[in-house]
Coordinates of C-alpha atoms and ligand atoms in Angstrom, one line a residue:
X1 CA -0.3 -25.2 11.7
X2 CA 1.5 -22.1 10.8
X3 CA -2.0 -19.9 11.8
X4 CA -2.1 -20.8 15.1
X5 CA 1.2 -19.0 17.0
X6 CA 0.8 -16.3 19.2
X7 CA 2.5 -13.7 16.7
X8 CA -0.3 -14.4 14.0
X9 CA -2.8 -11.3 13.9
X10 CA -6.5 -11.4 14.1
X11 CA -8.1 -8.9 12.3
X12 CA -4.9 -7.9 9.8
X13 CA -4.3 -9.1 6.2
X14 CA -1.9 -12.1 6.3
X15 CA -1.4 -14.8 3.6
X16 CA -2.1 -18.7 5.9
X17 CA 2.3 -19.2 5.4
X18 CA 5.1 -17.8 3.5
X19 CA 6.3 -14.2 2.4
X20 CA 4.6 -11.4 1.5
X21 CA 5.8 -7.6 0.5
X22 CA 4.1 -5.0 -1.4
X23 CA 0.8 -4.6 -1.8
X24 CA -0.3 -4.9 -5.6
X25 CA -2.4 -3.0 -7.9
X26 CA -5.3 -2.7 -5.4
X27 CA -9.1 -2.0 -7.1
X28 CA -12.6 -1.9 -6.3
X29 CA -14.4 -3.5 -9.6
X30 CA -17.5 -5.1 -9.9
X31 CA -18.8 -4.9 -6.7
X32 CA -15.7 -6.7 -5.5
X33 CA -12.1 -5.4 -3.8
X34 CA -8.9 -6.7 -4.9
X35 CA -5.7 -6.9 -3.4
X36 CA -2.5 -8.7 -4.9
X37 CA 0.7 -8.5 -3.1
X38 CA 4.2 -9.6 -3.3
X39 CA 4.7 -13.1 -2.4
X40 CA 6.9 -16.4 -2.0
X41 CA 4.8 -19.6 -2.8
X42 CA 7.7 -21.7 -1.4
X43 CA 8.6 -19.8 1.8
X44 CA 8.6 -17.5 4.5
X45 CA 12.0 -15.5 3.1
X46 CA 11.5 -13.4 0.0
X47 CA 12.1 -14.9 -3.5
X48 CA 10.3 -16.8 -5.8
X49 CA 8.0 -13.6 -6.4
X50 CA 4.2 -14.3 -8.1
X51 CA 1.3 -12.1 -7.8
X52 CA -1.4 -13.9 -5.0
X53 CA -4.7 -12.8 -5.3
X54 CA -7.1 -11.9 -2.5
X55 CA -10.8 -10.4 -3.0
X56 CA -13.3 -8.7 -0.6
X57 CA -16.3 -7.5 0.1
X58 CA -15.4 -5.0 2.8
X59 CA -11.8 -5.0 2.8
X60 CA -11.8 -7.0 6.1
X61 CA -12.8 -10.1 5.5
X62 CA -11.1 -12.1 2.5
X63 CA -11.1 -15.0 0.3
X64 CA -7.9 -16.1 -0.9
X65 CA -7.5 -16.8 -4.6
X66 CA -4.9 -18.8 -6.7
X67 CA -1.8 -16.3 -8.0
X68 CA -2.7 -14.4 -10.5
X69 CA 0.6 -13.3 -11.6
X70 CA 3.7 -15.2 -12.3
X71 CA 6.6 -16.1 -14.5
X72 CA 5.5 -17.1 -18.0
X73 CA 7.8 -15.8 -20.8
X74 CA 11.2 -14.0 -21.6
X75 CA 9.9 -10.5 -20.3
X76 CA 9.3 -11.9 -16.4
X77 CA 11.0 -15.3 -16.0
X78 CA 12.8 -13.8 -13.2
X79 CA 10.2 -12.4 -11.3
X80 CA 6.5 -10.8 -11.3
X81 CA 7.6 -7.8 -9.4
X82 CA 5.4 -4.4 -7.8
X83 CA 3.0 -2.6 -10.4
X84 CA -0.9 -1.2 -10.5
X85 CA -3.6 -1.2 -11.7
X86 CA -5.4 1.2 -14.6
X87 CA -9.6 0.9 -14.7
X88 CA -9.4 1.7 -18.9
X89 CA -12.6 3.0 -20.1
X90 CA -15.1 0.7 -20.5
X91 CA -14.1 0.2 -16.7
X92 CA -11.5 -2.8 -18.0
X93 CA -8.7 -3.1 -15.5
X94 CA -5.1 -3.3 -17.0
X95 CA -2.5 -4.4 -14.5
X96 CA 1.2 -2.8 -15.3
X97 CA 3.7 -4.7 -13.3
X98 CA 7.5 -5.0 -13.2
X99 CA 8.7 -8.3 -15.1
X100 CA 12.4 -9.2 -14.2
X101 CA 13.5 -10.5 -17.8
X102 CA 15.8 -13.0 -19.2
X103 CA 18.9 -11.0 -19.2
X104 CA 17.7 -9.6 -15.3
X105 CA 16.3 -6.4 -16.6
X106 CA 13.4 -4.7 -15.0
X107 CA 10.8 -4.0 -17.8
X108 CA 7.4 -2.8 -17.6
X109 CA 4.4 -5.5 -18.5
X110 CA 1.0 -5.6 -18.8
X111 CA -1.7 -8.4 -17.9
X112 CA -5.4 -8.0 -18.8
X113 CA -8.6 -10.2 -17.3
X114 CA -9.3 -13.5 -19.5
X115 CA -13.0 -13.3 -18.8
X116 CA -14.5 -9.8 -17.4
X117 CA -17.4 -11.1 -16.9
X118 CA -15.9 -13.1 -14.2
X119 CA -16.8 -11.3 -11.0
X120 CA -13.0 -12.3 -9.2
X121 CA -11.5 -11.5 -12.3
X122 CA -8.9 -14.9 -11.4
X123 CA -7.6 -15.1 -14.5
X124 CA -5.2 -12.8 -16.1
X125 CA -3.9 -12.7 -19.5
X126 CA -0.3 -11.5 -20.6
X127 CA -0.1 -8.7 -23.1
X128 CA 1.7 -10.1 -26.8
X129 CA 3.3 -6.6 -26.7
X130 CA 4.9 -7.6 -23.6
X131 CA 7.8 -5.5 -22.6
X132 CA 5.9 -2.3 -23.4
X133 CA 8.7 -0.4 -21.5
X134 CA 12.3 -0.7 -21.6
X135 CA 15.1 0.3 -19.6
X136 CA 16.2 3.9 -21.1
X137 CA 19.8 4.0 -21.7
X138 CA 20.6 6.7 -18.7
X139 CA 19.1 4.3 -15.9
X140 CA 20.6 0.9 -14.6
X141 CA 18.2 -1.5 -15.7
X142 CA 18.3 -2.8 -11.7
X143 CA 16.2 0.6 -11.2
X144 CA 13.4 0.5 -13.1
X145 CA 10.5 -0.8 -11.8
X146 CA 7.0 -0.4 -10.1
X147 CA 5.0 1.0 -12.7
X148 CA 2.1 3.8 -10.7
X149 CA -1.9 3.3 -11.5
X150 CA -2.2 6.1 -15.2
X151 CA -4.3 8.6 -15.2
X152 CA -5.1 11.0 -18.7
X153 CA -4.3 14.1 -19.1
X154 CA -6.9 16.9 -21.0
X155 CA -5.1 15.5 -24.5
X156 CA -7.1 12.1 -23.2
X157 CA -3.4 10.9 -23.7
X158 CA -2.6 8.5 -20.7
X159 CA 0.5 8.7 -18.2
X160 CA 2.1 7.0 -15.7
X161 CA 5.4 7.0 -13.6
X162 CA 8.3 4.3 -13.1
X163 CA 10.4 4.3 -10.3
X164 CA 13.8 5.1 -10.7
X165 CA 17.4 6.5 -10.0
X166 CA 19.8 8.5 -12.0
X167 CA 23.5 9.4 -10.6
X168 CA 22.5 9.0 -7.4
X169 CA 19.1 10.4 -7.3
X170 CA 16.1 8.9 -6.7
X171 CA 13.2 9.4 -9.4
X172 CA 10.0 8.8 -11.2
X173 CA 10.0 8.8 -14.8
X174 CA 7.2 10.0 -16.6
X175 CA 5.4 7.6 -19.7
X176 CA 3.0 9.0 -22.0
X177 CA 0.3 6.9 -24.4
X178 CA -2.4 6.8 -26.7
X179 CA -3.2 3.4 -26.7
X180 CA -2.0 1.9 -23.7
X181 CA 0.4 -0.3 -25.6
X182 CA 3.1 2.3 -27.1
X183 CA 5.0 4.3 -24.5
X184 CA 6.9 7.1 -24.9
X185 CA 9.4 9.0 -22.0
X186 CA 9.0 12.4 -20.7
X187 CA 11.2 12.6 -18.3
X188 CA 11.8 12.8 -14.6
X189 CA 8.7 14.1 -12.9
X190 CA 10.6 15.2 -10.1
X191 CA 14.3 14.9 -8.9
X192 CA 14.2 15.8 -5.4
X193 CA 17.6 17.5 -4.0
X194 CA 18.5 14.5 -1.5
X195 CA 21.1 11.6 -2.6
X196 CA 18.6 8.4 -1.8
X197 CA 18.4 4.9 -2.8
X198 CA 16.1 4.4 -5.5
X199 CA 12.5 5.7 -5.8
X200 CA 10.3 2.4 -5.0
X201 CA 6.6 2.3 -5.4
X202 CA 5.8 5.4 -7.0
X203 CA 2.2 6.6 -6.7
X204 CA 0.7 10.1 -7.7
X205 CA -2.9 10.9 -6.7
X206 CA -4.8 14.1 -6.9
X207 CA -6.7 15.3 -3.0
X208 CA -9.3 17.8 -3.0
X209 CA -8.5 21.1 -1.2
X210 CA -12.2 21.6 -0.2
X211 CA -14.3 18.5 0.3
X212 CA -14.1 15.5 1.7
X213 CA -15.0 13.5 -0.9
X214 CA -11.7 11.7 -2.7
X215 CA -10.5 12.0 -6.5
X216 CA -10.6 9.7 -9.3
X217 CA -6.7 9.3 -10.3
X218 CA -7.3 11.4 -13.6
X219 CA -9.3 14.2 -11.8
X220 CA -8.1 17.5 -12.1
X221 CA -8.8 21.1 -11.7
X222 CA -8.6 24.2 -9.5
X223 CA -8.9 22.5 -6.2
X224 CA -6.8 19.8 -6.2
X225 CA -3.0 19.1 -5.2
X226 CA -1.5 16.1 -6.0
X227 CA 0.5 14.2 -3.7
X228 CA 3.7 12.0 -5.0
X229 CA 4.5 9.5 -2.8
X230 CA 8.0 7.4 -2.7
X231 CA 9.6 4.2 -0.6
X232 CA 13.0 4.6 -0.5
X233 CA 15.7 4.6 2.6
X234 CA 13.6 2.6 4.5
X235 CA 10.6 4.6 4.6
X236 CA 7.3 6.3 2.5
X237 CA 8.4 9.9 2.2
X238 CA 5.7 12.1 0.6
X239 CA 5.7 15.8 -0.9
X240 CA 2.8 17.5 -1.8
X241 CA 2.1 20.0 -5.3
X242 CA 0.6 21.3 -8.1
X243 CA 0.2 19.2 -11.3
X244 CA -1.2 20.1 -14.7
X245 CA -1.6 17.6 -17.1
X246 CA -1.1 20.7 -20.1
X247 CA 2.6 21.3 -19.1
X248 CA 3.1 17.8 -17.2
X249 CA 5.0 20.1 -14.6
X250 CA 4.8 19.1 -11.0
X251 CA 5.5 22.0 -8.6
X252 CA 6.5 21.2 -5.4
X253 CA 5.5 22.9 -2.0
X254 CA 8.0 20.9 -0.2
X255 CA 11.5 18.8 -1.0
X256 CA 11.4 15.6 0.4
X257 CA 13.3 15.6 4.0
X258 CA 15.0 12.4 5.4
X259 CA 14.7 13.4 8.7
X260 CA 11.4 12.2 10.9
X261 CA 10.5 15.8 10.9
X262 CA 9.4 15.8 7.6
X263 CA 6.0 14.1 6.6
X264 CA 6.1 10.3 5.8
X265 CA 2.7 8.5 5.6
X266 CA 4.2 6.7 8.4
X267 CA 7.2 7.3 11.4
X268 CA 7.1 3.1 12.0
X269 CA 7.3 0.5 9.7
X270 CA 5.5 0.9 7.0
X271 CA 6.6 0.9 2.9
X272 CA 6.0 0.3 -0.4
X273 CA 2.4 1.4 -0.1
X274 CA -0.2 1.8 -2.8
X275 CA -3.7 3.8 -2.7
X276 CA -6.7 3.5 -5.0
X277 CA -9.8 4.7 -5.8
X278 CA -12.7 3.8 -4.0
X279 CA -15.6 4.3 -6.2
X280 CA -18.1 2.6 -4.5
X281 CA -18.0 4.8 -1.2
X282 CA -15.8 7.9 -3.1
X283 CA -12.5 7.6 -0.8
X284 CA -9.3 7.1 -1.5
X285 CA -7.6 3.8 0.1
X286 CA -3.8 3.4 1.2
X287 CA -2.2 0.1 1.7
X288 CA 0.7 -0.3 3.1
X289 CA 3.4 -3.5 3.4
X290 CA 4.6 -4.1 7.6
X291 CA 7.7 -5.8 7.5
X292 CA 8.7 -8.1 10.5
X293 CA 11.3 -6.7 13.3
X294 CA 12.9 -10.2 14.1
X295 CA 15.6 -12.5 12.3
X296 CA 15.3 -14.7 9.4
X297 CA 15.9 -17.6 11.0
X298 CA 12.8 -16.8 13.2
X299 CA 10.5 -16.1 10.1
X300 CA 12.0 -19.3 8.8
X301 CA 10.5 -21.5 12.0
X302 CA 7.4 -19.3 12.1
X303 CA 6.5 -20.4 8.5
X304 CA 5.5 -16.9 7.3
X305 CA 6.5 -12.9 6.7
X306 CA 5.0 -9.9 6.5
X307 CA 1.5 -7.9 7.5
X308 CA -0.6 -5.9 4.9
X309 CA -1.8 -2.5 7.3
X310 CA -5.1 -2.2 7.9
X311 CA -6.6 -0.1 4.7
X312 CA -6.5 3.6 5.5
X313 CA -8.6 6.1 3.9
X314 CA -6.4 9.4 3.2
X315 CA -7.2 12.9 2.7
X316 CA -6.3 16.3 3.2
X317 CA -5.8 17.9 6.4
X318 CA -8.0 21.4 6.5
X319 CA -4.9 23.4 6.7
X320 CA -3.5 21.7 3.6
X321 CA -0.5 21.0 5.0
X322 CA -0.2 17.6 5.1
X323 CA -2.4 13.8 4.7
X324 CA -4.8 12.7 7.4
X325 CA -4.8 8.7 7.5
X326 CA -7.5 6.8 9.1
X327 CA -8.4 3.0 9.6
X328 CA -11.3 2.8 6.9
X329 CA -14.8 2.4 8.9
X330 CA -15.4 -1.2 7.8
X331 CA -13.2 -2.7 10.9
X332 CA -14.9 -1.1 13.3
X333 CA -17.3 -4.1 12.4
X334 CA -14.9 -6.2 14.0
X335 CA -15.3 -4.1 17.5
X336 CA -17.0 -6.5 19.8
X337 CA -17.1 -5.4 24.0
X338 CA -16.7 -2.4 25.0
X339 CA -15.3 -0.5 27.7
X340 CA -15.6 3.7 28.3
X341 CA -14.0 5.6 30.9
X342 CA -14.7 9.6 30.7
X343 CA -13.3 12.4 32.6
X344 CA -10.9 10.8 35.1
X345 CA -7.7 12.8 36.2
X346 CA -4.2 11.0 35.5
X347 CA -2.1 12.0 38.3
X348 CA 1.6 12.7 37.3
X349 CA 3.4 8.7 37.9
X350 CA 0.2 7.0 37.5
X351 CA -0.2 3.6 35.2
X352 CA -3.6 2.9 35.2
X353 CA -5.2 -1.3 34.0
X354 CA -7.5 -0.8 31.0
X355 CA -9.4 -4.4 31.9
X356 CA -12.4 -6.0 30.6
X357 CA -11.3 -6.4 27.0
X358 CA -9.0 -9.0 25.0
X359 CA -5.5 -6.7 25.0
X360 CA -3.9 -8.1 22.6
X361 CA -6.7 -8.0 20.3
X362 CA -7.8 -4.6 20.7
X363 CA -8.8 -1.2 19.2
X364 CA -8.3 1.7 21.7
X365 CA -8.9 5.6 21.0
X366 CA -8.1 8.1 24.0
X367 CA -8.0 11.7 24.6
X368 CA -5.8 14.3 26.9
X369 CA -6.4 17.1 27.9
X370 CA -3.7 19.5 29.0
X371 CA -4.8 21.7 32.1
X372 CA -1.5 23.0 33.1
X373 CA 0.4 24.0 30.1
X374 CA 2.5 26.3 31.1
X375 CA 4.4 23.4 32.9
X376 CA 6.0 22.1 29.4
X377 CA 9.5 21.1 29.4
X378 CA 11.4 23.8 27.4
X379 CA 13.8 21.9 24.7
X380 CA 16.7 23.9 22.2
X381 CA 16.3 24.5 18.9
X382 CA 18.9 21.9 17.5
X383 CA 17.1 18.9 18.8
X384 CA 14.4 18.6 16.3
X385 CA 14.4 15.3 14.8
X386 CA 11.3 13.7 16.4
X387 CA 12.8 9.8 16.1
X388 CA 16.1 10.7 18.0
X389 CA 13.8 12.8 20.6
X390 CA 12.1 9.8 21.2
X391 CA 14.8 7.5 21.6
X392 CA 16.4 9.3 24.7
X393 CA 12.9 10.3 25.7
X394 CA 11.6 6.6 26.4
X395 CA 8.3 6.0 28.3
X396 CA 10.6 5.0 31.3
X397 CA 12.5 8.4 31.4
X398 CA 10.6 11.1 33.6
X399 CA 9.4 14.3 32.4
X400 CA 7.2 17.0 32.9
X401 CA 4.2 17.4 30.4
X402 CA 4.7 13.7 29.2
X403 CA 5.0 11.2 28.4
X404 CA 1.7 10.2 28.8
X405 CA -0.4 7.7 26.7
X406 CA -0.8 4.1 26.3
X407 CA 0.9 0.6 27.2
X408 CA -0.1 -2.0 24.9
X409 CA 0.5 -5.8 24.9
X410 CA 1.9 -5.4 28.6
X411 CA 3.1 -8.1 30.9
X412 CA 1.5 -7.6 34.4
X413 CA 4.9 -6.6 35.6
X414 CA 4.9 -4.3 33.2
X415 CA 8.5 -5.9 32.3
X416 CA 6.9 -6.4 28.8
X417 CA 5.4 -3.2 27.0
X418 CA 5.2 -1.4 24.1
X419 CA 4.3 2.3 25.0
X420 CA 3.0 4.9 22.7
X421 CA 2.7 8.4 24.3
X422 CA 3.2 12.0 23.1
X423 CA 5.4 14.7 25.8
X424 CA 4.4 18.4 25.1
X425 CA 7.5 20.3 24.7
X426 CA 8.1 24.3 24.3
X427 CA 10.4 25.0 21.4
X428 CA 11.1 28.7 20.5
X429 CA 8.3 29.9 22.3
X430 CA 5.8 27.9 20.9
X431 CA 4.3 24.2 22.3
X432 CA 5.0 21.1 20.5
X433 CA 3.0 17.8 20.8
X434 CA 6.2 14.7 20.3
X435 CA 4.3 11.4 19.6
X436 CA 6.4 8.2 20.0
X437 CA 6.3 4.2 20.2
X438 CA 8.4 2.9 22.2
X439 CA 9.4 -0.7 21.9
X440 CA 12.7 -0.5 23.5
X441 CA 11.1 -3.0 26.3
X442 CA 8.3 -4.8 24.1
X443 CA 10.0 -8.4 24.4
X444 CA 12.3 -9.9 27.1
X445 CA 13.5 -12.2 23.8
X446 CA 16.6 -10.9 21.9
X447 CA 18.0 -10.5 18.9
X448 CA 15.0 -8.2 17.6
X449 CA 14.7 -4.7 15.8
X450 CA 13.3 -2.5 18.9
X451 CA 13.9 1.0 17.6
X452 CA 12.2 3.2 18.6
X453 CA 10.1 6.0 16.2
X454 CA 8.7 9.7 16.6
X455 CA 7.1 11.9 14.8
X456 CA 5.5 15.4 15.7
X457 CA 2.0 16.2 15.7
X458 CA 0.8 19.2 14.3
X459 CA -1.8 21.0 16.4
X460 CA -2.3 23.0 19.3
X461 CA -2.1 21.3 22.6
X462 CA -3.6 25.1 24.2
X463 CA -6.8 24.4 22.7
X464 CA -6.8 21.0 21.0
X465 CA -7.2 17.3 23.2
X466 CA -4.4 14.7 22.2
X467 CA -5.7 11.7 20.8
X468 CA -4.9 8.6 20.2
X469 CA -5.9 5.5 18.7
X470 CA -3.8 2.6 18.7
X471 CA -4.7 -0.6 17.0
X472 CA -3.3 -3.5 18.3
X473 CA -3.2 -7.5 17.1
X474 CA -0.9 -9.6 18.8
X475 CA 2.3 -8.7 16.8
X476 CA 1.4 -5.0 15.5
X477 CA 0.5 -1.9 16.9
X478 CA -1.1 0.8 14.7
X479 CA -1.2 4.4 16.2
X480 CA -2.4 7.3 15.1
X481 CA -1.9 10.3 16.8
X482 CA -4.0 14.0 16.5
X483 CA -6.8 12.1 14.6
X484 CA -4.3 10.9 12.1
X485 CA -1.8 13.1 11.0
X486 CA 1.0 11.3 12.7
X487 CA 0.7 7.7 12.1
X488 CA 3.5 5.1 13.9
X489 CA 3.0 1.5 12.8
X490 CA 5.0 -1.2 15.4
X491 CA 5.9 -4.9 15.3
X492 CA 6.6 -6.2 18.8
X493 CA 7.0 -10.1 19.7
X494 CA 6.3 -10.3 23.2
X495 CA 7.0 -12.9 25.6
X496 CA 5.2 -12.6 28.3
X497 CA 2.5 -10.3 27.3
X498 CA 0.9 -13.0 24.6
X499 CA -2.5 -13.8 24.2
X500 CA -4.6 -13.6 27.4
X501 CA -1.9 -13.1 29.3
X502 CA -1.5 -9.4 26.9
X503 CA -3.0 -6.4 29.0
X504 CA -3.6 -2.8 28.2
X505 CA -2.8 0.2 30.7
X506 CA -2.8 4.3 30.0
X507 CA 0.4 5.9 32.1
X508 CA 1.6 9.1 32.9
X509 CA 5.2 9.4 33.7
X510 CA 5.5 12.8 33.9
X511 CA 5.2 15.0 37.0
X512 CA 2.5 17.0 35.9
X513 CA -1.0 15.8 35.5
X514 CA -3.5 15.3 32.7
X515 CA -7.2 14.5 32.1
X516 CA -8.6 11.5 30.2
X517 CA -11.3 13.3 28.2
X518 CA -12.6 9.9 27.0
X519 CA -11.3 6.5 26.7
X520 CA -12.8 3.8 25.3
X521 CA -11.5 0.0 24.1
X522 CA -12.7 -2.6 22.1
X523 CA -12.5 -6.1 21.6
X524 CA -11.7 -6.9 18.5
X525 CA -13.1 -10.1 16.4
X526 CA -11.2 -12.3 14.1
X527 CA -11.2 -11.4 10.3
X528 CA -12.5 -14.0 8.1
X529 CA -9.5 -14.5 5.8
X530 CA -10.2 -18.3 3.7
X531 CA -9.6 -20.0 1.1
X532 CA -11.6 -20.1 -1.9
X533 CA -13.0 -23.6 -1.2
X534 CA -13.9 -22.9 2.4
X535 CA -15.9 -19.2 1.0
X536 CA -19.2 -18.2 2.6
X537 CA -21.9 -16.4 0.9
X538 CA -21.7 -12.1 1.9
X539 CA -24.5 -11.3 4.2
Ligands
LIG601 C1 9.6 -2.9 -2.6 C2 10.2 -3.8 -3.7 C3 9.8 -3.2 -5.1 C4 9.8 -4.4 -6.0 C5 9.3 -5.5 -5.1 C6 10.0 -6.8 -5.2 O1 9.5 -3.6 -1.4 O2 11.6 -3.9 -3.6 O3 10.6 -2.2 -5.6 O4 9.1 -4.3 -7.2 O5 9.6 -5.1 -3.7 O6 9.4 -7.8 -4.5

């Protein structure tokens, strides 16, 4: 049975076998989430691509539905590809989604519900207008796809964006309607400068610049930005603006940068995510798609592919500046024993057991305190790309102010571990918190992706602790450094450290000495993800 193996997760979205990719027009309707995703009913490689169904009551725990989505006429034979989905007034959802056509072309559909009034909404209905959007003649109908959630503009006109490229640029073309059925193009949003692959996964949301309450996707006003958000070059790269529905002109306060020192939602894996609107508890949701780090051939005798993240609520940091991402407050349902340390010195070369909990099922959050700053390792001005910092700066390499953090799913030997950690560094003058994950020495087995990622945190380690909360289940590790602005998503396969063998330790391999603040772990319980048949009644 392809759910028990020691690389399954516990408490993470995961279909029972086969592949899955993007998450898909996510929703809260009814009373009831929704998720869809990307998936292979006949195997754990991608192909073959429907729409499976999955619905909630907390976003944790989930019953599994039949597809909703899949091939059925001339305008998606090929494929039911990535799309959204639109909650039309009279709060009727409308899915858009990419059909792969007859001739191989990627056209934009739509699907409605058969029955509102059913509360899973499980069957969908194809649009007789299907392909509402066409390839335009300046795009290669191979880049066209993943139609964004639409909001309406102040002319009550709606709009949404495809994903694109033209010569060599990634994009997001802009659609405009009155009905929802005839669309008609604007144009590129927004052509960042870079030369990338093509924009995947578009999405477009407006934050609030003063509360923390989340927007509707068509809100708009004074204190909003809106944040575009694209998966290309391996990654989910975001830039953040201002958008007015009068002009439809989106002006940037940032170009997207490549380089792990700009923002990405995540400096792991983590792509083609999606966010909706929560309206039941007023947040905004991000999901996002965790790929797996080994070979085919393993996925193939595993019997499955691919992790949904645990849902993340996103907002605005107070600064502006950037997204704050944190797991949504449902899974700490899952949190069973506890254990709390506070105050307790970590001596410079010190690895310290975190025991008394299931390791490699686990929720931790830690904080540092820095008492001796002025001991920071100085670094020049040309190293600045976080990712390469953090790949000569491994958890086993000896510094000064760092690195310090955590060691999850850890063989006693410690010849197994995947270490997240942060080193504050002095860079012109000014201190520097580097956040990494490690997995350079997560497996004794070969032949998998260990890279390791970085990203920096932005904050004040002078008057600031450095947190951390890592998440871990078996195969992932979620971490999210400086109470979510730097978020680092792992896939590790460990040998050794698997099951109740797994153990948890915080380290300190620098010379100089910091202080836990607080520590505290969880057990964490299994998820309750069945099929329909098997489906309890909510509490
Ligand atoms: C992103 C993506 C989308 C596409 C889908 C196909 O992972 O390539 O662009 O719609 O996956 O499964």
């Amino acid at each position: 049975d392809a759910t028990d193996q020691p690389y399954r997760t516990g408490y993470h979205f995961q279909p029972r076998r086969n592949w899955m990719n993007d998450p898909n027009g996510p929703m809260y309707y009814n009373g009831v989430y929704h998720l869809f995703y990307q998936y292979n009913p006949y195997g754990a490689v991608w192909g073959n691509i429907v729409w499976a169904h999955s619905v909630s009551y907390d976003l944790i725990n989930w019953v599994n539905l039949e597809d909703a989505i899949y091939p059925t006429g001339p305008f998606d034979v090929n494929g039911c590809w990535s799309g959204s989905v639109t909650l039309l007034p009279g709060d009727k959802p409308a899915i858009f989604y990419a059909g792969i056509d007859l001739k191989n072309r990627q056209v934009q559909n739509i699907a409605l519900p058969k029955n509102t009034s059913d509360p899973l909404l499980r069957e969908w209905v194809k649009s007789p207008h299907n392909p509402l959007i066409t390839p335009p003649n300046e795009t290669d109908p191979n880049f066209f796809r993943d139609p964004t959630t639409a909001w309406q503009g102040e002319d009550m006109a709606w709009r949404l964006l495809v994903g694109s490229q033209i010569k060599g640029q990634g994009t997001a073309i802009l659609y405009k309607s009155i009905d929802f059925i005839r669309w008609r193009m604007i144009g590129s949003l927004f052509n960042s400068m870079a030369e990338t692959d093509m924009w995947e996964c578009p999405d477009f949301y407006p934050v609030s610049t003063r509360s923390r309450n989340s927007l509707e996707t068509s809100d708009q006003g004074e204190l909003t930005k809106h944040v575009l958000k694209a998966s290309f070059n391996h990654h989910d790269y975001y830039v953040l603006g201002n958008y007015k529905t009068k002009t439809d002109r989106f002006s940037v306060e940032n170009d997207f940068t490549l380089s792990s020192s700009g923002l990405r939602y995540d400096y792991g894996k983590y792509y083609a995510s999606k966010t909706f609107y929560d309206s039941a508890k007023k947040r905004r949701i991000l999901w996002g798609w965790i790929n797996e780090s080994d070979s085919k051939a393993f996925d193939n005798k595993k019997g499955w592919s691919g992790l949904q993240s645990i849902p993340r609520s996103v907002l605005l940091t107070e600064t502006g500046k950037q997204l704050v991402q944190w797991p949504i407050k449902e899974m700490e349902k899952l949190r069973a024993k506890e254990v709390t340390t506070l105050s307790k010195d970590l001596k410079g070369g010190s690895v310290v057991e975190v025991s008394g909990i299931t390791a490699a099922q686990a929720d931790v959050k830690v904080s540092f305190k820095i008492t001796d700053i002025a001991k920071a390792e100085t670094i020049d001005h040309n190293s600045v790309d976080p990712q390469l910092l953090c790949s000569s700066k491994t958890a086993s390499v000896r510094g000064k102010l760092g690195p310090f953090g955590l060691l999850a799913l850890a063989s006693e030997d410690l010849k197994e571990q995947t270490a997240i950690y942060f080193h504050v560094l002095k860079k012109h003058g000014k201190f520097v918190v580097l956040m990494c994950s490690d997995q350079s020495r997560s497996s004794l087995t070969g032949g998998l992706d260990k890279t390791n990622y970085g990203g920096f945190v932005d904050m004040d380690p002078r008057h600031e602790k450095i947190s951390l909360r890592s998440s871990i289940d078996h195969s992932i590790v979620e971490s999210f450094g400086g109470e979510g602005k730097t978020c680092i998503t792992a896939r590790v396969y460990p040998s050794l450290a698997v099951g109740n063998r797994a153990r948890l330790y915080v380290f300190n391999n620098g010379t100089v000495g910091v202080k836990i603040s607080r520590l505290s772990a969880w057990s964490m319980r299994n998820a309750q993800i069945a099929p329909i048949s098997k489906r309890r009644k909510p509490k």
